[in-house]
Amino acid sequence: MYAQVLLANPARSTRKAFSYSIPDHLKDKLQVGQQIIVPFGKRKDVGFVVGFAETAEVEKTRDILEIVSEEPLFDEKQLELAKWIAEYYCCFLMAAVKLVIGTRFENSNIRKSDIQASRISAVEYQISNIVPKLTFYQEKALVEINKAIEKKQADTFLLYGVTGSGKTEVYMRAIAKVLELGRSAIVLVPEIALTPQMVERFTGRFGEQVAVVHSQMTLKQRRVAGDLVAKGEKRIVLGARSALFVPVKDLGIVVIDEEFEGSYKQDKSPRYHAREVAKKMGELHSAILVLGSATPSIETFYETSNRLSLPERINQQPLPEVEIVDMRKEKAGVLSRRLKELLVETFEKKEQAILFLNRRGFFTFLLCQMCGFSFACPTCSVSLAYDHKDKKLRCGHCEYKIDPPRSCPQCNSESLRFFGTGTQRIEQEVSKLLPKARIMRYDRDTVSKRGSHEKLFRIFSDGEADILIGTQMIAKGLDIPSVTLVGAVSADIGLQFPDFRSAETTFHLLTQVAGRAGRHHLPGKVVIQSYTPDHYAIQAAAKHDYESFYNQELKYREELGYPPFSKLITLVISGKNGAKASKIADDLAVFLRNGLGTGDSGLGTRVLGPVPAVLSKIRGDYRYRILLKGKNLPAMRELVCETMEKTVVPTDVRVIIDVEPMGMM
Ligand code: ADP
Ligand code: ZN
Ligand code: ZN
């Protein structure tokens, strides 16, 4: 009998496990999931037992030296999950194992006092026994969900309803059902710091049974929480993406709130999406998955047949009124006359306003100020980004590029302008308009310091500033009674993003922004400034109409063969030596294309590129991108994995494989 061992050292993390023989004194002790020490070459290495076999793949095997953790760090199901992640996302098994075992990796002793400390903090919450009577629609949704919970079916549900329609109440009832059956729950939110209300409601309802995990916790605190959860002392885990891997006892339900958020996809290896991993966990544990949103991702809405709607707001509060301002009719500056007028009015009434910029403009595009025309690639239909270096407009997906013309191809005017506005620019204009107003800027620069996120939130909600200017980060979670005006200053920037999801992201952001105004007794007003006011994403967001957006967007996706009608994998090849990286990218593309001829991946799969990535140079690294587009994802993955194994990549060139990428930059 031999043990199969996965080595923890990244340099030794090949795709396969090594065989080791088991010395007599360890024969009865060795288990899958144990951390062990093995000899490797002339050194000792840390590894994990991932299985046993009658035969070894080499003639001479060496003995395992010792067991580090008697208690296994993962079980068979977690190992299966890790194997699935490694295969699905084309990453090393060790990377997936590390992800799945999370904080348990580093072996350390947890003292009794740590456990006590964490218990004390948990009872500070007031348990509220007030449980509202469900509405007709909530009841209907819950009946369906409970059926699946009772039958232990691994079903996926979409709970579809606007903010305030009672989704959280349904999550909590479903979880109560799961607890009744002695099982556990995981609840994921996009960012735990942005959802204090959610935390309060869960701890208010379930008290000590809730383990809240967040990034500010120390490793030790997280480990303690994980320990209590593993023992079944806490039955509900609430946190961001990584909370998925807190080892609950007998998982019965996973809830993912606002599943369309980009934060559910990890941007380093393993590049997993929490939704896909949760589905797999559902299968492994016979647990259900509930996705809740007013604006689900196109893929989720398309793929989830179990749609449970909550069509009404609980308090019947109307959604705020949205005005679209046509920026083609404005003369100068970034603020329209209408928005200025409303800003002055709001300030005089001593109410608060939020001005929202779609994103920090880190790429530039060319736009006609007369007719709103912008430049797109004729084959990929994504916006062309302006490359400052070679002074060309380029497609981020294929080789297409053009010289920026002098006049607009649509209206012949010479009002073409480069765009890429930042928060500072808006701040200048606002302080010119309202010199007495207290203005606060909120972007990645001002909140980069740890904890200052909440601080800035509090300053504004305490009324210490009149106008808040910020990027998309302010679109989420902010719930301030005296905010009565919200202005989306540059709604178009999002639409110009060289990414097939640009309309979808813009729609999501605008709907969220629109939801920030007039949430309480004061009526709210929302202004969307746009150079393309007729664009369906803008129109639908202004009407709070997800389904009309969905229908149009789905047509566009189908015409161009984007997800959900195809699957994508991107390879980003980068390195300080641009020529070298470019050469590897070329080679990879050739190998991939050659591989297409044979096998199932040939069925309609296309290899696009390599092209310089939209962000063609980051921190001195030149970046090239290859895009695979096809219908058969497993075959595409296999092709990529095989190609990578055949290709010798020099150590100063990096290849990132992203399966089902969220961004195309
Ligand atoms: P969502 O999660 O969709 O934003 P919530 O579940 O937070 O909606 O509900 C919105 C508000 O209505 C909350 O304050 C909640 O306590 C309350 N609420 C939810 N369900 C009911 C109900 N059946 N009866 C009365 N109030 C409810
Ligand atoms: Zn024009
Ligand atoms: Zn193109």
XYZ file of C-alpha atoms in Angstrom, residues 34-631:
598
model
C -3.360 14.722 7.033
C -0.482 17.115 6.749
C 2.769 15.155 6.705
C 6.522 15.499 6.207
C 8.225 13.624 3.378
C 11.719 13.514 1.937
C 12.098 15.190 -1.437
C 15.502 15.142 -3.078
C 17.948 16.063 -0.357
C 15.361 18.023 1.615
C 12.224 17.566 3.636
C 8.915 18.880 2.417
C 5.422 19.395 3.745
C 2.700 17.478 1.950
C -0.859 16.211 2.211
C -2.175 12.695 1.933
C -4.692 12.669 -0.914
C -5.223 8.948 -1.380
C -3.898 5.391 -1.213
C -2.973 2.946 -3.972
C -1.816 -0.651 -4.294
C 0.881 0.297 -6.754
C 3.329 3.160 -7.077
C 4.130 4.958 -10.311
C 7.872 4.762 -9.648
C 9.982 1.725 -8.840
C 11.650 3.011 -5.711
C 9.534 4.886 -3.232
C 10.678 6.570 -0.030
C 9.071 6.506 3.390
C 6.825 9.177 4.827
C 8.747 10.737 7.731
C 6.084 11.961 10.111
C 2.523 13.145 10.546
C 2.138 16.847 11.369
C -1.605 16.891 11.987
C -3.292 13.840 13.451
C -6.607 15.488 12.725
C -7.122 15.555 8.921
C -7.321 19.075 7.455
C -9.806 18.013 4.815
C -12.174 15.132 4.217
C -13.051 13.151 1.087
C -15.747 15.610 0.030
C -13.449 18.597 0.397
C -10.808 16.768 -1.575
C -13.333 16.022 -4.278
C -14.280 19.693 -4.336
C -10.618 20.694 -4.643
C -10.145 18.243 -7.513
C -13.179 19.675 -9.237
C -11.911 23.251 -8.797
C -8.466 22.326 -10.108
C -9.981 20.746 -13.176
C -12.668 23.337 -13.831
C -10.397 26.342 -13.409
C -7.223 24.754 -14.832
C -5.145 25.323 -11.706
C -2.756 23.195 -9.669
C -4.474 20.778 -7.322
C -2.380 22.118 -4.450
C -3.704 25.639 -5.055
C -7.242 24.291 -4.909
C -6.514 22.239 -1.780
C -5.090 25.321 -0.080
C -8.194 27.273 -1.035
C -10.526 24.624 0.322
C -8.719 24.130 3.625
C -8.274 27.879 4.102
C -7.005 28.896 7.521
C -6.477 25.354 8.700
C -3.339 25.109 6.592
C -0.836 26.599 8.976
C -0.666 24.408 11.980
C -0.946 26.306 15.212
C -2.355 25.859 18.652
C -5.540 27.588 19.580
C -5.753 28.500 23.228
C -8.910 28.161 25.304
C -8.956 31.916 25.931
C -9.274 32.607 22.200
C -12.355 30.459 22.025
C -13.876 32.180 25.058
C -13.164 35.620 23.602
C -15.008 34.761 20.440
C -17.996 33.462 22.415
C -18.278 36.663 24.401
C -18.359 38.845 21.307
C -21.160 36.730 19.933
C -23.608 37.367 22.769
C -23.422 41.136 22.514
C -26.210 40.997 19.969
C -29.798 41.411 20.979
C -31.953 38.589 19.828
C -35.190 39.824 18.374
C -38.112 37.447 18.518
C -40.306 39.482 16.230
C -40.881 37.413 13.148
C -43.175 39.008 10.571
C -46.012 37.163 8.910
C -44.924 36.345 5.389
C -46.534 38.002 2.415
C -48.291 35.940 -0.231
C -45.237 35.927 -2.524
C -42.753 35.207 0.242
C -44.896 32.285 1.358
C -45.082 30.948 -2.188
C -41.312 31.163 -2.639
C -40.632 29.554 0.706
C -42.920 26.589 -0.007
C -40.828 25.749 -3.087
C -37.529 26.199 -1.278
C -38.641 24.162 1.737
C -39.710 21.282 -0.473
C -36.195 21.025 -1.858
C -34.673 21.378 1.614
C -36.800 18.541 2.963
C -36.030 16.258 0.044
C -32.342 17.161 0.244
C -32.266 18.067 -3.415
C -29.318 19.971 -4.808
C -31.579 22.525 -6.515
C -30.672 26.080 -7.493
C -33.267 28.811 -6.991
C -33.273 32.387 -8.133
C -35.073 34.630 -5.660
C -35.866 37.539 -7.867
C -37.053 40.796 -6.327
C -36.061 44.428 -5.829
C -34.452 45.746 -2.652
C -37.090 45.804 0.048
C -39.181 43.032 -1.466
C -38.426 40.703 1.420
C -35.657 38.471 0.090
C -33.617 38.486 3.297
C -36.674 37.414 5.261
C -37.047 34.433 2.901
C -33.359 33.524 3.291
C -33.759 33.547 7.052
C -36.859 31.356 7.003
C -35.215 28.847 4.690
C -32.182 28.777 6.956
C -34.398 28.218 9.987
C -35.795 25.174 8.183
C -32.293 23.895 7.468
C -31.312 24.317 11.130
C -34.435 22.440 12.180
C -33.147 19.463 10.212
C -29.848 19.720 12.082
C -27.957 20.994 9.082
C -25.937 24.193 8.478
C -26.004 27.267 6.229
C -23.560 29.507 4.408
C -24.637 33.028 3.427
C -22.460 35.019 1.055
C -22.579 38.777 0.540
C -20.412 40.741 -1.916
C -18.506 42.627 0.778
C -19.145 42.157 4.461
C -18.077 45.723 5.368
C -20.752 47.093 3.054
C -23.550 45.064 4.558
C -23.744 45.884 8.275
C -27.537 45.719 8.121
C -27.422 42.133 6.919
C -25.088 41.167 9.746
C -27.361 42.808 12.299
C -30.446 41.069 11.009
C -28.858 37.644 11.009
C -27.328 37.952 14.435
C -30.572 39.521 15.640
C -32.544 36.510 14.474
C -30.105 33.662 15.086
C -27.823 35.070 17.774
C -24.873 32.921 18.715
C -25.446 30.457 15.941
C -24.017 32.955 13.460
C -20.319 33.112 12.667
C -19.490 36.316 10.806
C -16.205 36.057 8.913
C -14.568 39.122 7.454
C -11.177 40.206 6.197
C -10.365 42.358 9.237
C -10.345 39.296 11.460
C -6.949 37.969 12.393
C -5.975 34.542 11.199
C -6.445 33.249 14.722
C -9.929 34.690 15.086
C -10.919 33.170 11.790
C -9.544 29.834 12.813
C -11.463 29.938 16.065
C -14.671 30.765 14.234
C -13.956 27.966 11.780
C -13.417 25.573 14.646
C -16.735 26.360 16.305
C -18.469 25.959 12.961
C -16.770 22.640 12.252
C -17.913 21.309 15.606
C -21.457 22.383 14.835
C -21.568 24.912 17.679
C -22.291 27.604 15.146
C -24.550 26.673 12.271
C -24.589 29.753 10.071
C -21.586 31.276 8.352
C -21.995 34.798 6.996
C -19.247 36.393 4.945
C -17.755 37.247 1.587
C -16.577 34.834 -1.109
C -14.088 32.846 0.981
C -16.691 32.077 3.664
C -17.745 29.342 1.265
C -14.830 27.263 2.504
C -15.513 27.499 6.214
C -16.149 23.834 7.022
C -19.725 23.737 8.290
C -21.193 20.612 9.770
C -23.610 19.045 7.277
C -24.244 21.798 4.751
C -27.918 22.201 3.856
C -28.128 25.571 2.099
C -25.943 28.202 0.458
C -27.371 31.686 -0.087
C -25.619 34.098 -2.425
C -26.923 37.652 -2.290
C -26.410 39.828 -5.402
C -24.725 37.037 -7.297
C -23.861 39.322 -10.282
C -21.219 41.164 -8.246
C -17.679 40.860 -9.543
C -16.302 40.189 -6.068
C -17.632 36.626 -6.233
C -14.908 35.782 -8.699
C -11.426 35.461 -7.251
C -8.858 37.453 -9.215
C -5.909 35.232 -8.382
C -5.444 31.507 -8.827
C -7.683 29.542 -8.395
C -9.831 31.972 -10.376
C -13.073 30.470 -9.140
C -16.568 31.920 -9.085
C -18.399 31.376 -5.789
C -21.632 30.601 -7.632
C -20.122 27.724 -9.611
C -18.302 26.313 -6.593
C -21.492 26.594 -4.522
C -23.362 24.603 -7.163
C -20.758 21.877 -6.951
C -20.913 21.917 -3.142
C -24.667 21.578 -3.428
C -24.202 18.387 -5.433
C -21.629 16.988 -3.021
C -23.671 17.715 0.116
C -27.230 17.518 -1.243
C -27.682 21.162 -0.309
C -29.735 23.810 -2.059
C -28.449 27.054 -3.522
C -30.464 30.282 -3.360
C -29.327 33.212 -5.511
C -31.036 36.468 -4.596
C -31.133 39.618 -6.697
C -33.221 42.286 -8.374
C -30.814 42.293 -11.280
C -29.371 38.814 -11.712
C -26.517 38.253 -14.120
C -27.664 37.455 -17.648
C -26.221 33.957 -17.365
C -28.034 33.213 -14.112
C -31.376 34.519 -15.302
C -31.006 32.481 -18.483
C -29.871 29.292 -16.803
C -31.987 29.162 -13.650
C -35.387 27.716 -14.362
C -36.461 27.825 -10.697
C -37.310 31.527 -10.587
C -39.174 32.689 -7.514
C -40.414 36.277 -7.836
C -41.105 38.803 -5.143
C -42.726 41.435 -7.367
C -43.690 43.963 -4.679
C -41.905 46.031 -2.095
C -43.025 45.199 1.428
C -43.878 48.797 2.333
C -45.177 49.615 -1.158
C -42.606 52.422 -1.280
C -42.202 53.619 -4.860
C -38.818 53.440 -6.578
C -37.263 56.885 -7.091
C -37.974 58.944 -10.171
C -35.145 58.924 -12.705
C -34.402 61.688 -15.228
C -32.073 61.124 -18.154
C -30.135 64.203 -19.278
C -28.985 64.230 -22.884
C -25.383 65.424 -22.678
C -25.179 66.065 -26.413
C -27.255 69.168 -25.755
C -24.894 70.503 -23.099
C -22.102 72.938 -23.796
C -19.204 72.569 -21.424
C -18.077 70.786 -18.301
C -19.007 67.482 -16.761
C -22.151 68.650 -14.961
C -25.324 69.366 -16.918
C -27.481 72.427 -16.299
C -30.224 70.237 -14.837
C -27.909 68.467 -12.419
C -26.415 71.801 -11.307
C -29.885 73.187 -10.696
C -30.835 70.195 -8.562
C -27.529 70.302 -6.684
C -28.143 73.915 -5.686
C -31.714 73.108 -4.689
C -30.688 70.124 -2.586
C -27.938 72.091 -0.879
C -30.319 74.919 -0.049
C -32.795 72.462 1.478
C -29.915 71.119 3.597
C -30.327 67.662 2.144
C -27.516 65.476 0.875
C -26.435 64.538 -2.635
C -24.269 61.823 -4.096
C -22.437 62.229 -7.391
C -21.352 59.032 -8.881
C -18.685 58.395 -11.424
C -18.801 55.103 -13.181
C -15.231 54.108 -12.578
C -11.878 55.713 -12.189
C -11.090 56.421 -15.820
C -8.124 54.218 -16.410
C -8.680 53.901 -20.078
C -9.514 56.512 -22.655
C -12.027 56.350 -25.442
C -13.096 58.679 -28.233
C -16.610 60.038 -28.292
C -18.504 62.497 -30.503
C -20.011 65.189 -28.331
C -22.520 66.151 -31.006
C -24.185 62.822 -31.721
C -22.796 60.463 -29.077
C -21.045 58.268 -31.628
C -18.277 56.075 -30.260
C -15.935 53.659 -31.967
C -16.436 49.918 -31.832
C -14.733 46.962 -33.449
C -16.719 45.763 -36.483
C -16.218 42.086 -35.617
C -16.222 42.036 -31.828
C -18.617 44.917 -31.261
C -16.736 46.119 -28.203
C -15.506 49.680 -27.792
C -12.102 50.623 -29.063
C -9.710 51.901 -26.430
C -7.247 54.656 -27.232
C -3.655 53.597 -26.924
C -1.593 56.618 -25.889
C 1.623 54.953 -26.916
C 1.015 54.242 -30.590
C -1.848 56.772 -30.861
C -4.353 54.273 -32.223
C -7.828 53.095 -31.329
C -7.584 49.383 -30.659
C -9.918 46.441 -30.111
C -9.181 44.559 -26.918
C -10.296 41.239 -28.371
C -8.798 41.006 -31.870
C -6.138 42.648 -34.048
C -8.356 45.466 -35.287
C -6.981 49.010 -34.926
C -7.455 52.375 -36.621
C -6.060 55.881 -36.515
C -8.438 58.175 -34.631
C -10.291 60.180 -37.283
C -10.642 63.966 -37.213
C -14.357 64.086 -37.741
C -17.268 61.948 -36.668
C -18.161 59.182 -39.156
C -21.818 59.579 -38.235
C -22.474 63.338 -38.197
C -19.282 64.751 -39.694
C -18.797 67.222 -36.864
C -15.345 67.774 -35.463
C -16.461 67.430 -31.856
C -14.629 64.208 -31.167
C -13.229 64.203 -27.661
C -11.164 61.839 -25.573
C -12.877 60.782 -22.366
C -11.653 59.499 -19.059
C -12.968 61.704 -16.250
C -11.826 61.368 -12.652
C -13.384 62.271 -9.314
C -11.069 65.272 -8.858
C -12.378 66.924 -11.990
C -15.952 66.677 -10.706
C -14.908 67.990 -7.324
C -13.465 71.107 -8.974
C -16.681 71.803 -10.845
C -18.873 71.291 -7.808
C -16.805 73.588 -5.617
C -16.992 76.259 -8.301
C -20.781 75.902 -8.315
C -21.241 75.672 -4.539
C -18.214 77.208 -2.813
C -19.828 76.771 0.615
C -20.725 73.112 0.262
C -18.729 70.548 2.164
C -17.555 68.083 -0.422
C -16.226 64.634 0.264
C -14.359 62.462 -2.174
C -14.626 58.751 -1.969
C -12.561 56.570 -4.253
C -9.940 53.878 -4.095
C -7.298 56.450 -3.138
C -9.197 57.880 -0.171
C -10.345 54.545 1.225
C -7.229 52.547 0.613
C -6.386 52.692 4.276
C -7.770 49.859 6.347
C -10.993 50.661 8.084
C -11.302 54.122 6.642
C -14.110 52.824 4.481
C -16.518 52.765 7.424
C -15.099 56.025 8.710
C -15.891 57.852 5.480
C -19.336 56.278 5.438
C -19.981 57.510 8.937
C -18.785 61.061 8.329
C -21.205 61.384 5.463
C -24.128 59.675 7.156
C -23.608 61.872 10.239
C -24.243 64.835 7.973
C -20.720 66.215 8.152
C -20.578 66.592 4.384
C -23.169 67.790 1.889
C -22.010 66.204 -1.298
C -20.319 62.886 -1.740
C -18.405 62.231 -4.945
C -17.285 58.732 -5.623
C -16.743 55.745 -7.836
C -18.878 52.635 -7.999
C -17.959 51.706 -4.451
C -20.588 54.125 -3.177
C -23.279 52.451 -5.216
C -23.526 49.617 -2.738
C -24.948 49.392 0.692
C -25.137 53.097 1.423
C -28.439 53.797 3.142
C -28.694 57.389 4.301
C -32.085 58.981 4.984
C -31.192 62.529 3.976
C -29.768 61.658 0.564
C -32.359 62.959 -1.841
C -30.335 63.527 -4.983
C -28.176 61.079 -6.843
C -26.384 62.061 -10.023
C -24.710 59.554 -12.323
C -22.226 61.910 -13.908
C -20.729 59.696 -16.550
C -23.094 56.866 -17.211
C -21.501 56.282 -20.601
C -18.023 55.433 -19.446
C -19.206 52.008 -18.439
C -20.835 51.453 -21.797
C -17.576 52.243 -23.535
C -15.699 49.589 -21.644
C -14.046 47.247 -24.086
C -15.835 44.262 -22.674
C -18.888 42.375 -23.891
C -20.432 42.795 -20.431
C -20.227 46.593 -20.536
C -23.977 47.121 -20.961
C -24.715 44.684 -18.157
C -22.289 46.257 -15.694
C -23.594 49.705 -16.543
C -27.149 48.574 -16.010
C -26.300 47.013 -12.637
C -24.463 50.072 -11.433
C -27.121 52.522 -12.521
C -29.899 50.498 -10.915
C -27.918 50.335 -7.701
C -27.152 54.027 -7.798
C -30.775 54.831 -8.492
C -31.699 52.790 -5.431
C -29.618 55.078 -3.183
C -31.960 58.058 -3.305
C -35.085 58.656 -1.264
C -35.013 55.395 0.617
C -36.856 56.831 3.560
C -39.568 59.442 4.013
C -37.996 62.119 1.791
C -38.672 61.610 -1.911
C -35.575 61.052 -4.012
C -34.465 62.170 -7.417
C -31.969 60.514 -9.708
C -30.247 62.123 -12.685
C -28.454 60.054 -15.287
C -26.209 62.070 -17.585
C -25.603 60.343 -20.883
C -24.317 60.877 -24.398
C -26.298 57.826 -25.466
C -29.586 58.412 -23.681
C -31.402 55.975 -25.941
C -29.161 53.046 -25.100
C -31.275 50.191 -23.759
C -29.132 49.811 -20.626
C -29.739 53.456 -19.692
C -33.400 53.404 -20.618
C -34.089 50.203 -18.702
C -32.155 51.365 -15.629
C -34.150 54.611 -15.582
C -37.385 52.621 -15.603
C -36.116 50.052 -13.083
C -36.984 47.479 -15.711
C -34.685 44.474 -15.514
C -36.595 42.275 -17.893
C -36.622 44.671 -20.810
C -32.887 45.050 -20.336
C -32.463 41.291 -20.144
C -34.400 40.666 -23.342
C -32.379 43.148 -25.386
C -29.073 42.101 -23.917
C -29.813 38.434 -24.544
C -30.447 39.173 -28.221
C -27.112 40.941 -28.486
C -25.319 38.084 -26.756
C -26.922 35.551 -29.055
C -26.076 37.477 -32.213
C -22.423 37.735 -31.251
C -22.161 34.363 -29.584
C -21.199 35.599 -26.130
C -22.194 33.890 -22.845
C -24.681 32.381 -22.075
C -24.539 31.227 -25.703
C -20.864 30.357 -25.519
C -18.162 29.730 -22.956
C -14.970 31.766 -22.712
C -11.448 31.106 -21.512
C -8.767 33.776 -21.625
C -5.030 33.382 -21.428
C -3.038 36.430 -20.401
C 0.647 36.178 -21.174
C 2.831 38.781 -19.502
C 6.445 39.650 -18.869
C 8.932 42.499 -18.549
C 10.450 41.462 -21.838
C 7.643 42.291 -24.250
C 9.137 40.511 -27.238
C 9.589 37.318 -25.264
C 6.043 37.402 -23.856
C 4.692 38.145 -27.306
C 6.583 35.180 -28.767
C 5.159 32.806 -26.142
C 1.689 34.195 -26.809
C 2.135 33.555 -30.532
C 3.352 30.014 -29.884
C 0.472 29.258 -27.542
C -2.051 30.523 -30.075
C -0.520 28.304 -32.760
C -0.598 25.251 -30.478
C -4.173 26.003 -29.495
C -5.249 26.366 -33.115
C -3.469 23.168 -34.055
C -5.193 21.399 -31.182
C -8.563 22.565 -32.452
C -8.433 20.381 -35.537
C -8.814 17.239 -33.521
C -11.172 16.322 -30.717
C -14.395 17.831 -29.501
C -13.036 21.294 -28.873
C -13.001 21.699 -32.648
C -16.780 21.992 -32.540
C -17.182 25.673 -33.142
C -14.375 26.740 -30.818
C -12.447 29.775 -31.964
C -9.078 31.042 -30.855
C -8.862 34.855 -31.040
C -5.578 36.680 -30.728
C -3.060 37.072 -29.300
C -3.576 40.814 -29.013
C -2.057 43.296 -26.625
C -4.463 43.306 -23.656
C -6.582 46.426 -23.097
C -4.291 47.226 -20.193
C -1.305 46.498 -22.378
C 1.295 47.301 -19.773
C 0.891 47.030 -16.017
C 3.769 47.764 -13.672
C 6.311 47.221 -16.395
C 4.781 43.968 -17.595
C 3.693 43.729 -21.204
C 0.444 41.815 -21.482
C -0.985 39.797 -24.361
C -4.287 38.065 -24.468
C -5.729 35.023 -26.196
C -9.466 34.406 -26.108
C -11.101 31.012 -26.596
C -14.754 31.088 -27.449
C -16.791 27.931 -27.863
C -19.635 25.772 -26.662
